[in-house]
Amino acid sequence: MNLFLELLLFLATLLYSYLEAFVKLFVPVRRKSLSGELVLITGAGHGVGRATALEFAKRQSRLVLWDINKHGVEETAAECQKLGATVQSFVVDCSKREEIYSAADKVGYATTRAFLPVMMNNNYGHIVTVASAAGHFVTPFMVVYCSSKFAAVGFHKALTEELSALGKDGIKTTCLCPVFINTGFVKNPSTRLGKILEIEEVVQALMEGIVTNQKMVFVPSNQSIALLLERVFPERALNLLKKMSEVKFDAVIGQRSTQ
């Protein structure tokens, strides 16, 4: 196909995509069932991980819960079982490769790298990456945290593209990117542009993203507009906007200063 025909194809696809997006504004989004699905949740002993496990339990998923904290993961497992879910819990340090694969042997699966071959063979599954708005927008005095979240967003995007290139359209991916959450990780956070999020509203947005196969879930959703503005506004205007937002916090708990 020559360049002219490829350009025509692109323009036709672009027009179709806009029309499709417009129609979807008036059509109810199809939601998939999570009943009976096998779900592995890392960091399930506390915070967003625990709340997410409880939401999957309400939907009667089969749960495999991992956390480095034995008491925390067992407590989450007990709460999920009360909701009628089938649950297995394991103490796993996800920073240690050997522990990931040891736990995988017990349930037949593992985290993304070990899970993926099985998922690809079946062309089925859903991989959720928990990142942050800090994976798109930087915040002063959070160099280490922002760097790790940019890496998480990059991992999600690269994995999504690679699965698409391989024709594995049955494997869905979702990346969660919330702003500050009231988990105690950051001490006394505040901003003029919105409130500090509660765990429950973040998890609700995540579950909606999963059942509707959204690739990127911003919480609040207006963060996607901020991302667009960052790409089109000149640097001087962006700097003023950042000052106006007044993102503040006293400390990042457990993180050493970079200065």
PDB file of C-alpha atoms in Angstrom:
ATOM      1  CA  MET A   1       0.000   0.000   0.000  1.00  0.00           C
ATOM      2  CA  ASN A   2       1.469   3.379  -0.976  1.00  0.00           C
ATOM      3  CA  LEU A   3       1.725   6.376   1.318  1.00  0.00           C
ATOM      4  CA  PHE A   4      -1.317   8.154  -0.159  1.00  0.00           C
ATOM      5  CA  LEU A   5      -3.612   5.173   0.409  1.00  0.00           C
ATOM      6  CA  GLU A   6      -2.236   4.701   3.929  1.00  0.00           C
ATOM      7  CA  LEU A   7      -3.001   8.354   4.671  1.00  0.00           C
ATOM      8  CA  LEU A   8      -6.571   7.926   3.394  1.00  0.00           C
ATOM      9  CA  LEU A   9      -6.961   4.837   5.572  1.00  0.00           C
ATOM     10  CA  PHE A  10      -5.701   6.777   8.586  1.00  0.00           C
ATOM     11  CA  LEU A  11      -8.150   9.638   7.985  1.00  0.00           C
ATOM     12  CA  ALA A  12     -11.042   7.210   7.543  1.00  0.00           C
ATOM     13  CA  THR A  13     -10.065   5.402  10.761  1.00  0.00           C
ATOM     14  CA  LEU A  14      -9.780   8.724  12.587  1.00  0.00           C
ATOM     15  CA  LEU A  15     -13.258   9.797  11.459  1.00  0.00           C
ATOM     16  CA  TYR A  16     -14.728   6.409  12.392  1.00  0.00           C
ATOM     17  CA  SER A  17     -13.081   6.566  15.826  1.00  0.00           C
ATOM     18  CA  TYR A  18     -14.585   9.981  16.550  1.00  0.00           C
ATOM     19  CA  LEU A  19     -18.031   8.819  15.438  1.00  0.00           C
ATOM     20  CA  GLU A  20     -17.702   5.678  17.560  1.00  0.00           C
ATOM     21  CA  ALA A  21     -16.692   7.725  20.609  1.00  0.00           C
ATOM     22  CA  PHE A  22     -19.686  10.044  20.059  1.00  0.00           C
ATOM     23  CA  VAL A  23     -22.147   7.144  19.812  1.00  0.00           C
ATOM     24  CA  LYS A  24     -20.712   5.581  22.983  1.00  0.00           C
ATOM     25  CA  LEU A  25     -21.709   8.718  24.900  1.00  0.00           C
ATOM     26  CA  PHE A  26     -25.333   7.586  24.552  1.00  0.00           C
ATOM     27  CA  VAL A  27     -24.916   3.802  24.786  1.00  0.00           C
ATOM     28  CA  PRO A  28     -24.633   2.058  28.203  1.00  0.00           C
ATOM     29  CA  VAL A  29     -21.180   0.608  28.725  1.00  0.00           C
ATOM     30  CA  ARG A  30     -21.070  -3.185  28.770  1.00  0.00           C
ATOM     31  CA  ARG A  31     -19.767  -4.551  32.075  1.00  0.00           C
ATOM     32  CA  LYS A  32     -18.198  -7.974  32.363  1.00  0.00           C
ATOM     33  CA  SER A  33     -18.958 -10.406  35.166  1.00  0.00           C
ATOM     34  CA  LEU A  34     -16.225 -11.183  37.705  1.00  0.00           C
ATOM     35  CA  SER A  35     -18.041 -14.103  39.329  1.00  0.00           C
ATOM     36  CA  GLY A  36     -15.837 -17.194  39.490  1.00  0.00           C
ATOM     37  CA  GLU A  37     -12.787 -15.406  38.062  1.00  0.00           C
ATOM     38  CA  LEU A  38      -9.413 -16.197  39.659  1.00  0.00           C
ATOM     39  CA  VAL A  39      -7.951 -12.951  41.000  1.00  0.00           C
ATOM     40  CA  LEU A  40      -4.478 -12.425  42.470  1.00  0.00           C
ATOM     41  CA  ILE A  41      -4.099  -9.268  44.569  1.00  0.00           C
ATOM     42  CA  THR A  42      -0.680  -8.226  45.841  1.00  0.00           C
ATOM     43  CA  GLY A  43      -0.433  -5.957  48.871  1.00  0.00           C
ATOM     44  CA  ALA A  44      -3.796  -7.319  50.004  1.00  0.00           C
ATOM     45  CA  GLY A  45      -3.093  -6.881  53.709  1.00  0.00           C
ATOM     46  CA  HIS A  46      -3.868  -3.179  53.867  1.00  0.00           C
ATOM     47  CA  GLY A  47      -5.056  -0.032  52.105  1.00  0.00           C
ATOM     48  CA  VAL A  48      -6.142  -0.153  48.478  1.00  0.00           C
ATOM     49  CA  GLY A  49      -5.178  -3.838  48.183  1.00  0.00           C
ATOM     50  CA  ARG A  50      -7.484  -4.873  51.037  1.00  0.00           C
ATOM     51  CA  ALA A  51     -10.379  -2.731  49.806  1.00  0.00           C
ATOM     52  CA  THR A  52      -9.979  -4.144  46.298  1.00  0.00           C
ATOM     53  CA  ALA A  53     -10.009  -7.704  47.626  1.00  0.00           C
ATOM     54  CA  LEU A  54     -13.275  -7.013  49.450  1.00  0.00           C
ATOM     55  CA  GLU A  55     -14.866  -5.634  46.277  1.00  0.00           C
ATOM     56  CA  PHE A  56     -13.875  -8.738  44.309  1.00  0.00           C
ATOM     57  CA  ALA A  57     -15.192 -10.890  47.156  1.00  0.00           C
ATOM     58  CA  LYS A  58     -18.587  -9.158  46.897  1.00  0.00           C
ATOM     59  CA  ARG A  59     -18.587 -10.170  43.235  1.00  0.00           C
ATOM     60  CA  GLN A  60     -17.869 -13.822  44.169  1.00  0.00           C
ATOM     61  CA  SER A  61     -14.437 -14.002  42.553  1.00  0.00           C
ATOM     62  CA  ARG A  62     -11.918 -16.661  43.598  1.00  0.00           C
ATOM     63  CA  LEU A  63      -9.172 -14.810  45.450  1.00  0.00           C
ATOM     64  CA  VAL A  64      -5.459 -15.374  45.930  1.00  0.00           C
ATOM     65  CA  LEU A  65      -4.113 -12.774  48.345  1.00  0.00           C
ATOM     66  CA  TRP A  66      -0.440 -11.877  48.793  1.00  0.00           C
ATOM     67  CA  ASP A  67       1.164  -9.572  51.314  1.00  0.00           C
ATOM     68  CA  ILE A  68       4.406  -9.370  53.250  1.00  0.00           C
ATOM     69  CA  ASN A  69       2.382  -8.888  56.462  1.00  0.00           C
ATOM     70  CA  LYS A  70       1.015 -12.238  57.697  1.00  0.00           C
ATOM     71  CA  HIS A  71      -1.521 -10.765  60.108  1.00  0.00           C
ATOM     72  CA  GLY A  72      -2.795  -8.269  57.551  1.00  0.00           C
ATOM     73  CA  VAL A  73      -3.310 -10.729  54.698  1.00  0.00           C
ATOM     74  CA  GLU A  74      -4.975 -13.286  56.984  1.00  0.00           C
ATOM     75  CA  GLU A  75      -7.320 -10.616  58.304  1.00  0.00           C
ATOM     76  CA  THR A  76      -8.264  -9.613  54.756  1.00  0.00           C
ATOM     77  CA  ALA A  77      -8.802 -13.259  53.827  1.00  0.00           C
ATOM     78  CA  ALA A  78     -11.136 -13.755  56.781  1.00  0.00           C
ATOM     79  CA  GLU A  79     -13.218 -10.711  55.809  1.00  0.00           C
ATOM     80  CA  CYS A  80     -13.452 -11.937  52.212  1.00  0.00           C
ATOM     81  CA  GLN A  81     -14.549 -15.394  53.332  1.00  0.00           C
ATOM     82  CA  LYS A  82     -17.343 -13.814  55.373  1.00  0.00           C
ATOM     83  CA  LEU A  83     -18.594 -12.350  52.094  1.00  0.00           C
ATOM     84  CA  GLY A  84     -18.766 -15.848  50.601  1.00  0.00           C
ATOM     85  CA  ALA A  85     -15.623 -15.772  48.483  1.00  0.00           C
ATOM     86  CA  THR A  86     -13.169 -18.639  48.046  1.00  0.00           C
ATOM     87  CA  VAL A  87      -9.820 -17.362  49.337  1.00  0.00           C
ATOM     88  CA  GLN A  88      -6.203 -18.474  49.563  1.00  0.00           C
ATOM     89  CA  SER A  89      -3.684 -16.238  51.323  1.00  0.00           C
ATOM     90  CA  PHE A  90       0.117 -16.300  51.230  1.00  0.00           C
ATOM     91  CA  VAL A  91       2.882 -14.319  52.881  1.00  0.00           C
ATOM     92  CA  VAL A  92       4.959 -13.095  49.934  1.00  0.00           C
ATOM     93  CA  ASP A  93       7.593 -10.394  49.619  1.00  0.00           C
ATOM     94  CA  CYS A  94       7.057  -9.255  46.016  1.00  0.00           C
ATOM     95  CA  SER A  95      10.518  -7.686  45.961  1.00  0.00           C
ATOM     96  CA  LYS A  96      12.010 -11.199  46.115  1.00  0.00           C
ATOM     97  CA  ARG A  97      11.808 -13.232  42.911  1.00  0.00           C
ATOM     98  CA  GLU A  98      12.175 -16.592  44.655  1.00  0.00           C
ATOM     99  CA  GLU A  99       9.197 -15.945  46.923  1.00  0.00           C
ATOM    100  CA  ILE A 100       7.009 -14.989  43.945  1.00  0.00           C
ATOM    101  CA  TYR A 101       7.764 -18.224  42.101  1.00  0.00           C
ATOM    102  CA  SER A 102       7.509 -20.317  45.269  1.00  0.00           C
ATOM    103  CA  ALA A 103       4.014 -18.959  45.896  1.00  0.00           C
ATOM    104  CA  ALA A 104       3.189 -19.453  42.221  1.00  0.00           C
ATOM    105  CA  ASP A 105       3.926 -23.157  42.499  1.00  0.00           C
ATOM    106  CA  LYS A 106       1.286 -23.425  45.216  1.00  0.00           C
ATOM    107  CA  VAL A 107      -1.552 -21.871  43.175  1.00  0.00           C
ATOM    108  CA  GLY A 108      -0.319 -22.566  39.573  1.00  0.00           C
ATOM    109  CA  TYR A 109       0.178 -18.881  38.723  1.00  0.00           C
ATOM    110  CA  ALA A 110       2.381 -15.894  39.745  1.00  0.00           C
ATOM    111  CA  THR A 111       2.818 -12.186  39.213  1.00  0.00           C
ATOM    112  CA  THR A 112       2.838 -10.680  35.746  1.00  0.00           C
ATOM    113  CA  ARG A 113       5.966 -12.311  34.311  1.00  0.00           C
ATOM    114  CA  ALA A 114       5.048 -15.781  35.545  1.00  0.00           C
ATOM    115  CA  PHE A 115       1.321 -15.351  34.944  1.00  0.00           C
ATOM    116  CA  LEU A 116       1.685 -14.086  31.416  1.00  0.00           C
ATOM    117  CA  PRO A 117       2.618 -17.322  29.570  1.00  0.00           C
ATOM    118  CA  VAL A 118      -0.505 -19.061  30.869  1.00  0.00           C
ATOM    119  CA  MET A 119      -2.670 -16.054  30.112  1.00  0.00           C
ATOM    120  CA  MET A 120      -1.218 -15.788  26.606  1.00  0.00           C
ATOM    121  CA  ASN A 121      -1.817 -19.461  25.902  1.00  0.00           C
ATOM    122  CA  ASN A 122      -5.473 -18.931  26.800  1.00  0.00           C
ATOM    123  CA  ASN A 123      -5.617 -15.392  25.364  1.00  0.00           C
ATOM    124  CA  TYR A 124      -7.591 -14.457  28.454  1.00  0.00           C
ATOM    125  CA  GLY A 125      -7.133 -12.395  31.605  1.00  0.00           C
ATOM    126  CA  HIS A 126      -6.789  -8.898  33.001  1.00  0.00           C
ATOM    127  CA  ILE A 127      -3.628  -7.285  34.394  1.00  0.00           C
ATOM    128  CA  VAL A 128      -4.039  -4.284  36.692  1.00  0.00           C
ATOM    129  CA  THR A 129      -1.097  -1.981  37.428  1.00  0.00           C
ATOM    130  CA  VAL A 130      -1.493   0.255  40.466  1.00  0.00           C
ATOM    131  CA  ALA A 131       0.418   3.444  39.692  1.00  0.00           C
ATOM    132  CA  SER A 132      -0.398   7.050  40.583  1.00  0.00           C
ATOM    133  CA  ALA A 133      -1.026  10.483  39.134  1.00  0.00           C
ATOM    134  CA  ALA A 134       2.632  10.911  40.124  1.00  0.00           C
ATOM    135  CA  GLY A 135       3.375   8.610  37.190  1.00  0.00           C
ATOM    136  CA  HIS A 136       2.254  11.435  34.873  1.00  0.00           C
ATOM    137  CA  PHE A 137       2.867  14.636  36.869  1.00  0.00           C
ATOM    138  CA  VAL A 138       5.886  15.343  39.047  1.00  0.00           C
ATOM    139  CA  THR A 139       5.738  16.693  42.598  1.00  0.00           C
ATOM    140  CA  PRO A 140       8.759  18.303  44.321  1.00  0.00           C
ATOM    141  CA  PHE A 141      10.473  16.308  47.082  1.00  0.00           C
ATOM    142  CA  MET A 142       9.032  13.013  45.812  1.00  0.00           C
ATOM    143  CA  VAL A 143      11.765  12.080  43.324  1.00  0.00           C
ATOM    144  CA  VAL A 144      11.964   8.394  44.249  1.00  0.00           C
ATOM    145  CA  TYR A 145       8.194   7.946  44.401  1.00  0.00           C
ATOM    146  CA  CYS A 146       7.540   9.759  41.110  1.00  0.00           C
ATOM    147  CA  SER A 147      10.291   7.793  39.375  1.00  0.00           C
ATOM    148  CA  SER A 148       8.813   4.469  40.470  1.00  0.00           C
ATOM    149  CA  LYS A 149       5.312   5.489  39.343  1.00  0.00           C
ATOM    150  CA  PHE A 150       6.540   6.696  35.952  1.00  0.00           C
ATOM    151  CA  ALA A 151       8.110   3.254  35.614  1.00  0.00           C
ATOM    152  CA  ALA A 152       4.796   1.592  36.520  1.00  0.00           C
ATOM    153  CA  VAL A 153       2.904   3.640  33.913  1.00  0.00           C
ATOM    154  CA  GLY A 154       5.590   2.854  31.342  1.00  0.00           C
ATOM    155  CA  PHE A 155       5.350  -0.852  32.148  1.00  0.00           C
ATOM    156  CA  HIS A 156       1.585  -0.764  31.642  1.00  0.00           C
ATOM    157  CA  LYS A 157       1.846   1.047  28.310  1.00  0.00           C
ATOM    158  CA  ALA A 158       4.634  -1.171  26.991  1.00  0.00           C
ATOM    159  CA  LEU A 159       2.835  -4.355  28.057  1.00  0.00           C
ATOM    160  CA  THR A 160      -0.411  -3.143  26.475  1.00  0.00           C
ATOM    161  CA  GLU A 161       1.316  -2.419  23.162  1.00  0.00           C
ATOM    162  CA  GLU A 162       3.171  -5.723  23.157  1.00  0.00           C
ATOM    163  CA  LEU A 163       0.022  -7.747  23.800  1.00  0.00           C
ATOM    164  CA  SER A 164      -1.679  -5.849  20.963  1.00  0.00           C
ATOM    165  CA  ALA A 165       1.237  -6.532  18.600  1.00  0.00           C
ATOM    166  CA  LEU A 166       1.008 -10.234  19.452  1.00  0.00           C
ATOM    167  CA  GLY A 167      -2.729 -10.287  18.756  1.00  0.00           C
ATOM    168  CA  LYS A 168      -3.586 -11.177  22.367  1.00  0.00           C
ATOM    169  CA  ASP A 169      -6.726  -9.034  22.461  1.00  0.00           C
ATOM    170  CA  GLY A 170      -8.314 -11.302  25.062  1.00  0.00           C
ATOM    171  CA  ILE A 171      -5.880 -10.057  27.720  1.00  0.00           C
ATOM    172  CA  LYS A 172      -7.009  -6.681  29.043  1.00  0.00           C
ATOM    173  CA  THR A 173      -4.868  -4.151  30.924  1.00  0.00           C
ATOM    174  CA  THR A 174      -5.791  -1.357  33.322  1.00  0.00           C
ATOM    175  CA  CYS A 175      -3.582   1.212  35.038  1.00  0.00           C
ATOM    176  CA  LEU A 176      -4.857   2.995  38.158  1.00  0.00           C
ATOM    177  CA  CYS A 177      -3.618   6.576  38.624  1.00  0.00           C
ATOM    178  CA  PRO A 178      -5.116   8.363  41.656  1.00  0.00           C
ATOM    179  CA  VAL A 179      -3.958  11.596  43.294  1.00  0.00           C
ATOM    180  CA  PHE A 180      -3.263  11.731  47.055  1.00  0.00           C
ATOM    181  CA  ILE A 181      -5.148   9.027  48.976  1.00  0.00           C
ATOM    182  CA  ASN A 182      -5.873   9.165  52.700  1.00  0.00           C
ATOM    183  CA  THR A 183      -3.712   6.151  53.584  1.00  0.00           C
ATOM    184  CA  GLY A 184      -1.104   7.815  55.784  1.00  0.00           C
ATOM    185  CA  PHE A 185       1.664   7.450  53.193  1.00  0.00           C
ATOM    186  CA  VAL A 186       1.904  11.242  52.900  1.00  0.00           C
ATOM    187  CA  LYS A 187       1.539  13.396  56.014  1.00  0.00           C
ATOM    188  CA  ASN A 188      -1.039  16.216  55.842  1.00  0.00           C
ATOM    189  CA  PRO A 189      -1.420  16.453  52.048  1.00  0.00           C
ATOM    190  CA  SER A 190      -3.508  19.260  50.541  1.00  0.00           C
ATOM    191  CA  THR A 191      -4.226  20.937  47.206  1.00  0.00           C
ATOM    192  CA  ARG A 192      -6.476  23.745  45.998  1.00  0.00           C
ATOM    193  CA  LEU A 193      -7.614  21.714  42.970  1.00  0.00           C
ATOM    194  CA  GLY A 194      -9.481  18.965  44.796  1.00  0.00           C
ATOM    195  CA  LYS A 195      -9.931  16.924  47.922  1.00  0.00           C
ATOM    196  CA  ILE A 196      -7.773  14.141  49.293  1.00  0.00           C
ATOM    197  CA  LEU A 197      -9.250  10.826  48.165  1.00  0.00           C
ATOM    198  CA  GLU A 198     -10.626   8.100  50.398  1.00  0.00           C
ATOM    199  CA  ILE A 199      -9.676   4.483  49.693  1.00  0.00           C
ATOM    200  CA  GLU A 200     -13.253   3.443  48.961  1.00  0.00           C
ATOM    201  CA  GLU A 201     -13.787   5.937  46.115  1.00  0.00           C
ATOM    202  CA  VAL A 202     -10.486   4.957  44.502  1.00  0.00           C
ATOM    203  CA  VAL A 203     -11.397   1.283  44.606  1.00  0.00           C
ATOM    204  CA  GLN A 204     -14.856   1.963  43.197  1.00  0.00           C
ATOM    205  CA  ALA A 205     -13.258   3.782  40.248  1.00  0.00           C
ATOM    206  CA  LEU A 206     -10.816   0.893  39.792  1.00  0.00           C
ATOM    207  CA  MET A 207     -13.577  -1.738  39.776  1.00  0.00           C
ATOM    208  CA  GLU A 208     -15.529   0.281  37.211  1.00  0.00           C
ATOM    209  CA  GLY A 209     -12.390   0.463  35.103  1.00  0.00           C
ATOM    210  CA  ILE A 210     -11.887  -3.285  35.304  1.00  0.00           C
ATOM    211  CA  VAL A 211     -15.433  -4.330  34.419  1.00  0.00           C
ATOM    212  CA  THR A 212     -15.519  -1.874  31.493  1.00  0.00           C
ATOM    213  CA  ASN A 213     -11.947  -2.661  30.311  1.00  0.00           C
ATOM    214  CA  GLN A 214     -10.606   0.884  30.649  1.00  0.00           C
ATOM    215  CA  LYS A 215      -6.880   1.095  29.932  1.00  0.00           C
ATOM    216  CA  MET A 216      -6.175   4.133  32.135  1.00  0.00           C
ATOM    217  CA  VAL A 217      -8.202   5.044  35.233  1.00  0.00           C
ATOM    218  CA  PHE A 218      -7.570   8.539  36.590  1.00  0.00           C
ATOM    219  CA  VAL A 219      -9.037   9.409  39.991  1.00  0.00           C
ATOM    220  CA  PRO A 220     -10.470  11.989  39.859  1.00  0.00           C
ATOM    221  CA  SER A 221     -11.212  11.672  36.162  1.00  0.00           C
ATOM    222  CA  ASN A 222     -10.348  15.321  35.439  1.00  0.00           C
ATOM    223  CA  GLN A 223      -6.672  14.369  35.750  1.00  0.00           C
ATOM    224  CA  SER A 224      -6.876  13.281  32.108  1.00  0.00           C
ATOM    225  CA  ILE A 225      -7.645  16.908  31.202  1.00  0.00           C
ATOM    226  CA  ALA A 226      -4.630  18.071  33.205  1.00  0.00           C
ATOM    227  CA  LEU A 227      -2.482  15.621  31.244  1.00  0.00           C
ATOM    228  CA  LEU A 228      -3.718  17.122  27.978  1.00  0.00           C
ATOM    229  CA  LEU A 229      -3.024  20.652  29.224  1.00  0.00           C
ATOM    230  CA  GLU A 230       0.542  19.672  30.141  1.00  0.00           C
ATOM    231  CA  ARG A 231       1.119  18.636  26.538  1.00  0.00           C
ATOM    232  CA  VAL A 232      -0.290  21.793  24.922  1.00  0.00           C
ATOM    233  CA  PHE A 233       0.418  24.624  27.406  1.00  0.00           C
ATOM    234  CA  PRO A 234       3.757  26.483  27.250  1.00  0.00           C
ATOM    235  CA  GLU A 235       6.152  25.972  30.153  1.00  0.00           C
ATOM    236  CA  ARG A 236       5.616  29.430  31.678  1.00  0.00           C
ATOM    237  CA  ALA A 237       1.846  28.900  31.889  1.00  0.00           C
ATOM    238  CA  LEU A 238       2.307  25.406  33.324  1.00  0.00           C
ATOM    239  CA  ASN A 239       4.616  26.687  36.049  1.00  0.00           C
ATOM    240  CA  LEU A 240       2.031  29.290  37.078  1.00  0.00           C
ATOM    241  CA  LEU A 241      -0.725  26.678  37.089  1.00  0.00           C
ATOM    242  CA  LYS A 242       1.363  24.427  39.340  1.00  0.00           C
ATOM    243  CA  LYS A 243       1.879  27.290  41.796  1.00  0.00           C
ATOM    244  CA  MET A 244      -1.845  28.012  41.778  1.00  0.00           C
ATOM    245  CA  SER A 245      -2.651  24.380  42.608  1.00  0.00           C
ATOM    246  CA  GLU A 246      -0.612  24.582  45.848  1.00  0.00           C
ATOM    247  CA  VAL A 247       0.122  20.890  46.263  1.00  0.00           C
ATOM    248  CA  LYS A 248       1.504  20.582  49.798  1.00  0.00           C
ATOM    249  CA  PHE A 249       2.443  17.921  52.338  1.00  0.00           C
ATOM    250  CA  ASP A 250       4.570  17.791  55.479  1.00  0.00           C
ATOM    251  CA  ALA A 251       6.455  14.582  54.739  1.00  0.00           C
ATOM    252  CA  VAL A 252       6.467  11.319  52.832  1.00  0.00           C
ATOM    253  CA  ILE A 253       6.316   8.743  55.600  1.00  0.00           C
ATOM    254  CA  GLY A 254       9.233   6.325  55.464  1.00  0.00           C
ATOM    255  CA  GLN A 255      10.954   8.028  52.509  1.00  0.00           C
ATOM    256  CA  ARG A 256      14.334   9.708  52.923  1.00  0.00           C
ATOM    257  CA  SER A 257      14.872  13.215  51.609  1.00  0.00           C
ATOM    258  CA  THR A 258      16.768  13.536  48.319  1.00  0.00           C
ATOM    259  CA  GLN A 259      18.560  16.593  49.655  1.00  0.00           C
TER     260      GLN A 259
END
